[in-house]
Coordinates of N, CA and C in Angstrom, one line a residue:
M1356 N 15.5 6.3 0.1 CA 14.2 6.8 0.0 C 14.2 8.4 0.1
R1357 N 13.3 9.0 -0.6 CA 13.3 10.4 -0.7 C 12.5 11.2 0.3
R1358 N 12.8 10.9 1.6 CA 12.1 11.7 2.7 C 12.4 13.2 2.6
R1359 N 13.6 13.5 2.1 CA 13.9 14.9 1.9 C 13.0 15.6 0.9
F1360 N 12.5 14.8 -0.1 CA 11.5 15.4 -1.0 C 10.2 15.7 -0.3
L1361 N 9.8 14.9 0.6 CA 8.6 15.1 1.4 C 8.7 16.5 2.1
L1362 N 9.9 16.8 2.7 CA 10.1 18.0 3.4 C 10.1 19.2 2.4
A1363 N 10.6 19.0 1.2 CA 10.8 20.0 0.3 C 9.6 20.3 -0.6
A1364 N 8.5 19.6 -0.4 CA 7.3 19.7 -1.3 C 6.0 19.9 -0.5
P1365 N 5.9 20.9 0.3 CA 4.7 21.1 1.2 C 3.4 21.2 0.3
A1366 N 3.5 21.6 -0.9 CA 2.3 21.8 -1.8 C 1.6 20.4 -2.0
L1367 N 2.4 19.3 -1.9 CA 1.8 18.0 -2.1 C 1.0 17.6 -0.9
L1368 N 1.3 18.1 0.3 CA 0.7 17.6 1.5 C -0.7 18.1 1.7
L1369 N -1.0 19.4 1.5 CA -2.4 19.9 1.6 C -3.0 19.5 2.9
A1370 N -4.3 19.2 2.9 CA -4.9 18.8 4.2 C -4.5 17.4 4.6
R1371 N -4.3 17.2 5.8 CA -3.8 15.9 6.3 C -5.0 15.0 6.8
P1372 N -5.2 13.9 6.1 CA -6.2 13.0 6.7 C -5.8 12.5 8.1
G1373 N -6.8 12.2 8.9 CA -6.5 11.8 10.3 C -5.7 10.5 10.3
F1374 N -4.8 10.4 11.2 CA -4.0 9.2 11.3 C -4.5 8.3 12.4
A1375 N -4.5 7.0 12.1 CA -4.9 6.0 13.1 C -3.8 4.9 13.2
A1376 N -3.4 4.5 14.4 CA -2.4 3.5 14.6 C -3.0 2.1 14.2
T1377 N -2.1 1.1 14.1 CA -2.6 -0.2 13.7 C -3.8 -0.7 14.7
A1378 N -4.8 -1.1 14.0 CA -6.1 -1.3 14.8 C -6.0 -2.7 15.5
Q1379 N -6.6 -2.7 16.7 CA -6.8 -4.0 17.5 C -8.2 -4.1 17.9
G1380 N -8.6 -5.3 18.3 CA -9.9 -5.5 19.0 C -11.0 -5.0 18.2
E1381 N -11.9 -4.2 18.9 CA -13.1 -3.7 18.3 C -12.8 -2.8 17.1
A1382 N -11.7 -2.0 17.1 CA -11.3 -1.2 16.0 C -11.0 -2.0 14.8
A1383 N -10.3 -3.1 15.0 CA -10.0 -4.0 13.8 C -11.3 -4.6 13.3
R1384 N -12.2 -5.0 14.1 CA -13.4 -5.6 13.7 C -14.3 -4.6 12.9
A1385 N -14.2 -3.3 13.3 CA -14.9 -2.3 12.6 C -14.3 -2.1 11.2
L1386 N -13.0 -2.2 11.0 CA -12.4 -2.1 9.7 C -12.8 -3.3 8.8
I1387 N -12.8 -4.4 9.4 CA -13.2 -5.6 8.7 C -14.6 -5.5 8.2
A1388 N -15.5 -4.9 9.0 CA -16.9 -4.7 8.6 C -16.9 -3.8 7.4
A1389 N -16.1 -2.7 7.5 CA -16.1 -1.8 6.4 C -15.6 -2.4 5.1
L1390 N -14.6 -3.3 5.2 CA -14.1 -4.0 4.0 C -15.2 -4.9 3.4
R1391 N -15.9 -5.5 4.3 CA -17.0 -6.4 3.8 C -18.1 -5.7 3.2
A1392 N -18.4 -4.5 3.7 CA -19.5 -3.7 3.1 C -19.2 -3.1 1.8
G1393 N -17.9 -2.8 1.5 CA -17.5 -2.3 0.2 C -17.6 -0.7 0.2
G1394 N -17.1 -0.1 -0.9 CA -17.1 1.3 -1.0 C -15.8 2.0 -0.5
V1395 N -15.1 1.3 0.3 CA -13.8 1.8 0.8 C -12.7 1.5 -0.1
V1396 N -11.5 2.1 0.1 CA -10.3 1.9 -0.7 C -9.2 1.5 0.2
V1397 N -8.5 0.4 -0.1 CA -7.4 -0.1 0.7 C -6.1 0.2 0.0
V1398 N -5.1 0.8 0.8 CA -3.7 0.9 0.3 C -2.9 -0.1 1.1
M1399 N -2.6 -1.3 0.4 CA -2.0 -2.4 1.1 C -0.5 -2.3 0.8
R1400 N 0.3 -2.4 1.9 CA 1.8 -2.4 1.7 C 2.2 -3.8 1.3
H1401 N 3.2 -3.8 0.5 CA 3.8 -5.1 0.1 C 4.2 -6.0 1.3
G1402 N 4.3 -7.3 1.1 CA 4.6 -8.2 2.2 C 6.0 -8.1 2.7
I1403 N 6.3 -8.9 3.7 CA 7.6 -8.9 4.3 C 8.7 -9.2 3.3
T1404 N 9.8 -8.4 3.4 CA 10.9 -8.5 2.5 C 12.2 -8.9 3.1
D1405 N 13.1 -9.3 2.2 CA 14.5 -9.6 2.5 C 15.3 -8.4 2.7
R1406 N 15.6 -8.0 3.9 CA 16.2 -6.7 4.2 C 17.7 -6.7 3.8
S1407 N 18.3 -7.9 3.5 CA 19.7 -7.9 3.1 C 19.8 -7.5 1.6
Q1408 N 18.7 -7.4 0.9 CA 18.7 -6.9 -0.5 C 18.6 -5.4 -0.6
V1409 N 19.1 -4.8 -1.6 CA 19.1 -3.4 -1.8 C 18.5 -3.0 -3.1
D1410 N 17.7 -2.0 -3.1 CA 17.1 -1.5 -4.4 C 18.1 -0.7 -5.2
T1411 N 18.1 -1.0 -6.5 CA 19.0 -0.3 -7.4 C 18.3 0.7 -8.3
G1412 N 16.9 0.7 -8.2 CA 16.2 1.7 -9.0 C 15.9 1.2 -10.4
D1413 N 16.2 -0.1 -10.7 CA 15.9 -0.7 -12.0 C 14.7 -1.6 -11.9
L1414 N 13.6 -1.1 -12.5 CA 12.3 -1.8 -12.4 C 12.3 -3.2 -13.1
S1415 N 13.2 -3.3 -14.1 CA 13.2 -4.5 -14.9 C 14.1 -5.6 -14.3
N1416 N 14.9 -5.3 -13.3 CA 15.9 -6.2 -12.7 C 15.4 -6.7 -11.3
R1417 N 14.9 -7.9 -11.3 CA 14.4 -8.5 -10.0 C 15.6 -8.6 -9.0
A1418 N 16.8 -9.0 -9.5 CA 17.9 -9.3 -8.7 C 18.4 -8.0 -8.1
G1419 N 18.1 -6.8 -8.7 CA 18.5 -5.5 -8.1 C 17.4 -4.9 -7.3
Q1420 N 16.5 -5.6 -6.7 CA 15.4 -5.1 -5.9 C 15.4 -5.8 -4.6
R1421 N 14.7 -5.2 -3.6 CA 14.4 -5.9 -2.3 C 13.1 -6.7 -2.6
N1422 N 13.2 -7.9 -2.4 CA 12.1 -8.8 -2.8 C 11.5 -9.4 -1.5
L1423 N 10.3 -10.0 -1.7 CA 9.7 -10.8 -0.6 C 10.6 -11.9 -0.2
N1424 N 10.6 -12.2 1.1 CA 11.2 -13.5 1.5 C 10.1 -14.5 1.7
E1425 N 10.5 -15.7 2.2 CA 9.5 -16.7 2.3 C 8.3 -16.4 3.2
A1426 N 8.7 -15.7 4.3 CA 7.7 -15.2 5.2 C 6.7 -14.2 4.5
G1427 N 7.2 -13.4 3.7 CA 6.4 -12.4 2.9 C 5.5 -13.1 1.9
R1428 N 6.0 -14.1 1.3 CA 5.2 -14.9 0.3 C 4.1 -15.6 1.0
E1429 N 4.4 -16.2 2.1 CA 3.3 -16.9 2.9 C 2.3 -15.9 3.5
Q1430 N 2.8 -14.8 3.9 CA 1.9 -13.7 4.5 C 1.0 -13.3 3.4
S1431 N 1.4 -13.1 2.2 CA 0.6 -12.6 1.1 C -0.5 -13.6 0.7
R1432 N -0.1 -14.9 0.7 CA -1.1 -15.9 0.4 C -2.1 -16.0 1.5
R1433 N -1.7 -15.9 2.8 CA -2.6 -15.9 3.9 C -3.5 -14.8 3.9
T1434 N -3.0 -13.6 3.5 CA -3.9 -12.4 3.5 C -5.0 -12.6 2.4
G1435 N -4.7 -13.1 1.3 CA -5.7 -13.4 0.3 C -6.7 -14.4 0.7
R1436 N -6.3 -15.4 1.4 CA -7.2 -16.4 1.9 C -8.1 -15.9 3.0
A1437 N -7.5 -15.0 3.8 CA -8.3 -14.5 4.9 C -9.4 -13.5 4.4
L1438 N -9.0 -12.7 3.5 CA -10.0 -11.7 2.9 C -11.1 -12.5 2.2
A1439 N -10.8 -13.5 1.5 CA -11.8 -14.4 0.9 C -12.7 -15.0 1.9
A1440 N -12.1 -15.6 3.0 CA -12.9 -16.2 4.0 C -13.8 -15.3 4.7
L1441 N -13.3 -14.0 4.9 CA -14.1 -13.0 5.5 C -15.3 -12.5 4.7
G1442 N -15.2 -12.8 3.4 CA -16.3 -12.3 2.5 C -16.1 -10.9 2.0
V1443 N -14.8 -10.5 1.9 CA -14.5 -9.1 1.4 C -14.7 -9.2 -0.1
P1444 N -15.6 -8.3 -0.7 CA -15.8 -8.4 -2.1 C -14.8 -7.6 -2.9
L1445 N -13.9 -8.2 -3.6 CA -12.8 -7.6 -4.3 C -13.4 -6.7 -5.4
G1446 N -12.9 -5.5 -5.5 CA -13.1 -4.7 -6.7 C -11.9 -4.6 -7.5
Q1447 N -11.4 -3.4 -7.8 CA -10.2 -3.3 -8.6 C -9.0 -3.6 -7.8
V1448 N -8.1 -4.3 -8.3 CA -6.8 -4.6 -7.6 C -5.7 -4.1 -8.5
L1449 N -5.0 -3.0 -8.0 CA -3.9 -2.4 -8.7 C -2.6 -2.6 -7.9
T1450 N -1.5 -2.7 -8.6 CA -0.2 -2.9 -7.9 C 0.9 -2.1 -8.5
S1451 N 1.8 -1.7 -7.7 CA 3.0 -1.1 -8.1 C 3.8 -2.1 -9.0
P1452 N 4.6 -1.6 -10.0 CA 5.4 -2.5 -10.8 C 6.6 -3.1 -10.1
V1453 N 7.0 -2.6 -8.9 CA 8.1 -3.1 -8.2 C 7.8 -4.5 -7.8
F1454 N 8.8 -5.4 -8.0 CA 8.5 -6.8 -7.8 C 7.9 -7.2 -6.5
R1455 N 8.3 -6.6 -5.4 CA 7.8 -7.0 -4.1 C 6.3 -6.7 -4.0
A1456 N 5.9 -5.7 -4.6 CA 4.4 -5.3 -4.6 C 3.7 -6.2 -5.6
R1457 N 4.2 -6.4 -6.8 CA 3.6 -7.3 -7.8 C 3.4 -8.7 -7.2
D1458 N 4.5 -9.2 -6.6 CA 4.4 -10.6 -6.0 C 3.4 -10.7 -5.0
T1459 N 3.3 -9.6 -4.1 CA 2.3 -9.6 -3.0 C 0.9 -9.7 -3.6
A1460 N 0.6 -8.8 -4.7 CA -0.7 -8.8 -5.3 C -1.0 -10.1 -6.0
E1461 N -0.1 -10.7 -6.7 CA -0.4 -11.9 -7.4 C -0.6 -13.1 -6.4
L1462 N 0.2 -13.1 -5.4 CA 0.1 -14.2 -4.4 C -1.3 -14.1 -3.6
A1463 N -1.7 -12.9 -3.3 CA -2.9 -12.7 -2.6 C -4.1 -12.7 -3.4
F1464 N -4.1 -12.2 -4.6 CA -5.3 -11.9 -5.4 C -5.2 -12.6 -6.8
G1465 N -4.1 -13.2 -7.2 CA -4.0 -13.9 -8.5 C -4.2 -13.0 -9.7
A1466 N -4.9 -13.5 -10.7 CA -5.0 -12.8 -12.0 C -5.8 -11.5 -11.9
A1467 N -6.4 -11.2 -10.7 CA -7.1 -9.9 -10.6 C -6.2 -8.7 -10.6
A1468 N -5.0 -8.9 -10.2 CA -4.0 -7.8 -10.0 C -3.6 -7.2 -11.4
V1469 N -3.6 -5.9 -11.5 CA -3.2 -5.1 -12.7 C -2.1 -4.2 -12.3
V1470 N -1.0 -4.1 -13.0 CA 0.1 -3.2 -12.7 C -0.3 -1.8 -13.1
E1471 N -0.1 -0.9 -12.1 CA -0.4 0.5 -12.2 C 0.9 1.3 -12.0
P1472 N 1.5 1.9 -13.0 CA 2.8 2.6 -12.8 C 2.7 3.8 -11.8
L1473 N 1.6 4.3 -11.6 CA 1.4 5.5 -10.7 C 1.6 5.0 -9.3
L1474 N 1.7 3.7 -9.0 CA 1.9 3.2 -7.6 C 3.4 2.9 -7.4
T1475 N 4.3 3.3 -8.4 CA 5.7 3.0 -8.3 C 6.3 3.6 -7.0
A1476 N 7.2 2.9 -6.4 CA 7.9 3.3 -5.2 C 8.7 4.6 -5.5
D1477 N 8.9 5.4 -4.5 CA 9.7 6.6 -4.6 C 11.2 6.2 -5.0
D1478 N 11.7 5.1 -4.5 CA 13.1 4.7 -4.9 C 13.2 4.5 -6.4
Y1479 N 12.1 4.3 -7.1 CA 12.2 4.0 -8.5 C 11.6 5.2 -9.3
T1480 N 11.5 6.3 -8.7 CA 11.0 7.5 -9.4 C 12.0 8.7 -9.2
P1481 N 13.1 8.7 -10.0 CA 14.1 9.8 -9.7 C 13.6 11.2 -10.1
D1482 N 12.6 11.3 -11.0 CA 12.1 12.6 -11.4 C 11.1 13.1 -10.4
A1483 N 11.4 14.3 -9.8 CA 10.6 14.9 -8.8 C 9.2 15.2 -9.3
A1484 N 9.1 15.7 -10.5 CA 7.8 16.1 -11.0 C 6.9 14.8 -11.2
Q1485 N 7.5 13.7 -11.7 CA 6.8 12.5 -11.8 C 6.3 12.0 -10.5
L1486 N 7.2 12.0 -9.5 CA 6.8 11.6 -8.1 C 5.7 12.4 -7.6
A1487 N 5.7 13.7 -7.9 CA 4.6 14.6 -7.5 C 3.3 14.2 -8.1
R1488 N 3.3 13.8 -9.4 CA 2.1 13.3 -10.1 C 1.6 12.0 -9.4
Q1489 N 2.5 11.2 -9.1 CA 2.1 9.9 -8.5 C 1.5 10.1 -7.1
I1490 N 2.0 11.0 -6.3 CA 1.5 11.3 -5.0 C 0.1 11.9 -5.1
A1491 N 0.0 12.8 -6.1 CA -1.3 13.5 -6.3 C -2.4 12.5 -6.7
W1492 N -2.0 11.5 -7.6 CA -2.9 10.5 -8.1 C -3.3 9.6 -6.9
L1493 N -2.4 9.2 -6.1 CA -2.7 8.3 -5.0 C -3.6 9.0 -4.0
R1494 N -3.3 10.2 -3.7 CA -4.2 11.0 -2.8 C -5.6 11.1 -3.3
A1495 N -5.8 11.4 -4.6 CA -7.1 11.4 -5.2 C -7.8 10.1 -5.2
R1496 N -6.9 9.0 -5.5 CA -7.5 7.7 -5.6 C -8.0 7.2 -4.3
T1497 N -7.4 7.6 -3.2 CA -8.0 7.1 -1.9 C -9.4 7.8 -1.6
G1498 N -9.6 8.9 -2.3 CA -10.9 9.5 -2.1 C -12.0 9.1 -3.1
R1499 N -11.6 8.3 -4.1 CA -12.6 7.9 -5.0 C -13.2 6.5 -4.6
P1500 N -14.5 6.5 -4.3 CA -15.1 5.3 -3.7 C -15.0 4.1 -4.7
S1501 N -14.9 2.9 -4.1 CA -15.0 1.7 -4.9 C -16.4 1.6 -5.4
A1502 N -16.6 0.7 -6.4 CA -18.0 0.4 -6.8 C -18.8 -0.1 -5.7
A1503 N -20.1 0.1 -5.8 CA -21.0 -0.3 -4.7 C -20.8 -1.8 -4.4
G1504 N -20.7 -2.1 -3.2 CA -20.5 -3.5 -2.8 C -19.2 -4.1 -3.1
A1505 N -18.1 -3.3 -3.4 CA -16.8 -3.8 -3.7 C -15.8 -3.0 -2.9
T1506 N -14.6 -3.6 -2.7 CA -13.5 -3.0 -2.1 C -12.3 -3.0 -3.0
D1507 N -11.8 -1.8 -3.4 CA -10.6 -1.7 -4.3 C -9.4 -1.8 -3.4
I1508 N -8.3 -2.5 -3.9 CA -7.1 -2.7 -3.2 C -5.9 -2.2 -4.1
L1509 N -5.1 -1.3 -3.5 CA -4.0 -0.7 -4.2 C -2.7 -1.2 -3.5
V1510 N -1.9 -2.0 -4.1 CA -0.7 -2.6 -3.4 C 0.5 -1.7 -3.7
G1511 N 1.1 -1.1 -2.7 CA 2.2 -0.2 -2.9 C 3.2 -0.2 -1.8
H1512 N 3.6 1.1 -1.4 CA 4.8 1.2 -0.5 C 4.5 2.3 0.6
I1513 N 5.4 2.3 1.6 CA 5.2 3.1 2.8 C 5.4 4.6 2.5
V1514 N 6.5 4.9 1.8 CA 6.8 6.4 1.7 C 5.8 7.1 0.9
P1515 N 5.3 6.6 -0.3 CA 4.2 7.4 -1.0 C 3.0 7.6 -0.1
L1516 N 2.6 6.5 0.7 CA 1.4 6.7 1.5 C 1.7 7.8 2.6
G1517 N 2.9 7.8 3.2 CA 3.3 8.8 4.1 C 3.2 10.2 3.5
M1518 N 3.6 10.3 2.3 CA 3.5 11.6 1.6 C 2.1 12.1 1.4
V1519 N 1.2 11.1 1.1 CA -0.2 11.4 1.0 C -0.8 11.9 2.3
L1520 N -0.4 11.3 3.4 CA -0.9 11.6 4.7 C -0.2 12.8 5.3
G1521 N 1.0 13.2 4.7 CA 1.7 14.4 5.2 C 2.5 14.2 6.4
R1522 N 3.0 12.9 6.6 CA 3.9 12.6 7.7 C 4.6 11.3 7.4
G1523 N 5.8 11.2 8.0 CA 6.5 9.9 7.9 C 5.7 8.8 8.6
L1524 N 5.6 7.7 8.1 CA 5.0 6.5 8.7 C 6.1 5.6 9.3
A1525 N 6.0 5.3 10.5 CA 6.9 4.3 11.2 C 6.6 2.9 10.7
Q1526 N 7.6 2.1 10.7 CA 7.4 0.7 10.3 C 6.4 0.0 11.2
A1527 N 6.4 0.3 12.5 CA 5.4 -0.3 13.4 C 4.0 0.2 13.1
E1528 N 3.9 1.4 12.6 CA 2.5 2.0 12.3 C 1.9 1.4 11.0
Y1529 N 2.8 1.1 10.1 CA 2.3 0.6 8.8 C 3.3 -0.5 8.3
P1530 N 3.2 -1.7 9.1 CA 4.2 -2.7 8.8 C 4.0 -3.4 7.4
E1531 N 5.0 -4.1 7.0 CA 4.9 -4.8 5.7 C 3.7 -5.7 5.7
G1532 N 2.9 -5.7 4.6 CA 1.7 -6.5 4.5 C 0.4 -5.9 5.1
S1533 N 0.5 -4.8 5.7 CA -0.7 -4.2 6.4 C -1.6 -3.5 5.4
L1534 N -2.8 -3.2 5.8 CA -3.8 -2.6 5.0 C -4.3 -1.3 5.6
A1535 N -4.1 -0.2 4.9 CA -4.6 1.1 5.3 C -6.0 1.3 4.6
V1536 N -7.0 1.5 5.4 CA -8.4 1.5 4.9 C -8.9 3.0 4.9
F1537 N -9.3 3.4 3.7 CA -9.8 4.8 3.5 C -11.3 4.9 3.1
A1538 N -11.9 5.8 3.8 CA -13.3 6.1 3.4 C -13.2 7.2 2.3
P1539 N -14.1 7.2 1.3 CA -14.0 8.1 0.2 C -14.2 9.6 0.7
G1540 N -13.7 10.5 0.0 CA -13.8 11.9 0.3 C -13.8 12.8 -1.0
Q1541 N -14.0 14.0 -0.8 CA -14.1 14.9 -2.0 C -12.7 15.0 -2.7
D1542 N -11.7 15.3 -2.0 CA -10.3 15.5 -2.5 C -9.4 14.4 -2.2
A1543 N -9.6 13.8 -1.1 CA -8.8 12.6 -0.7 C -9.6 11.8 0.3
G1544 N -9.2 10.5 0.4 CA -9.9 9.7 1.4 C -9.5 10.0 2.8
R1545 N -10.4 9.6 3.7 CA -10.1 9.7 5.2 C -9.6 8.4 5.7
L1546 N -8.4 8.4 6.3 CA -7.9 7.2 6.8 C -8.7 6.7 8.0
M1547 N -9.3 5.6 7.9 CA -10.1 5.0 9.0 C -9.3 4.2 10.0
G1548 N -8.2 3.6 9.5 CA -7.4 2.8 10.3 C -6.5 1.9 9.5
I1549 N -5.5 1.3 10.2 CA -4.6 0.4 9.6 C -4.7 -1.0 10.2
L1550 N -4.9 -2.0 9.4 CA -5.0 -3.4 9.8 C -3.6 -4.1 9.6
A1551 N -3.0 -4.7 10.6 CA -1.9 -5.5 10.4 C -2.3 -6.8 9.7
A1552 N -1.5 -7.4 8.8 CA -1.9 -8.6 8.1 C -2.2 -9.7 9.1
E1553 N -1.5 -9.8 10.2 CA -1.6 -10.8 11.2 C -3.0 -10.8 11.9
S1554 N -3.6 -9.6 11.8 CA -4.9 -9.5 12.5 C -6.1 -10.1 11.7
L1555 N -5.8 -10.3 10.4 CA -6.9 -10.8 9.6 C -7.5 -12.2 9.9
P1556 N -6.6 -13.2 10.0 CA -7.1 -14.5 10.3 C -7.9 -14.5 11.6
A1557 N -7.3 -13.8 12.6 CA -8.0 -13.8 13.9 C -9.3 -13.1 13.9
A1558 N -9.4 -12.0 13.0 CA -10.7 -11.3 12.9 C -11.7 -12.2 12.2

């Protein structure tokens, strides 16, 4: 992963939205209420993956990617069911073309998911200028409100979101399958908090 690119490209970072650790208790319930009300944007990380697999940078080759394991597939299905049961009104659902993100989106949201190349993982974006465009797009997209009464969901990856926030994100801060919830803003969204996937059924 290109964390060195993060350090070499301060122009991408600009103002840093506030960081919030994975929400629990009342904080988690407040995020759920925001999802149900709509207008916010969610950057959802792909589900749990098979860490024995290694990414090769070939988007067309599933066998050359780190894919969801069975726990990740079930987690994705459970997240979709939980959001539906909570009454979260789905707006636009966009997903990275990397298979672990596509599978997450399809298992959670079905036919609603649309592939968006600008959500591609850094591992699959060898061109620095293209990666810069992707990060700029994601930063702006977190600031663009969903339609009234709807919640847009962008299924992607940890490093691009860290680049938007201007800091590295630890696995424990943004675990696989979790949802980062953004309130709209003029240039970029404000990070309201991060919901672990496992907190959704309990909420």
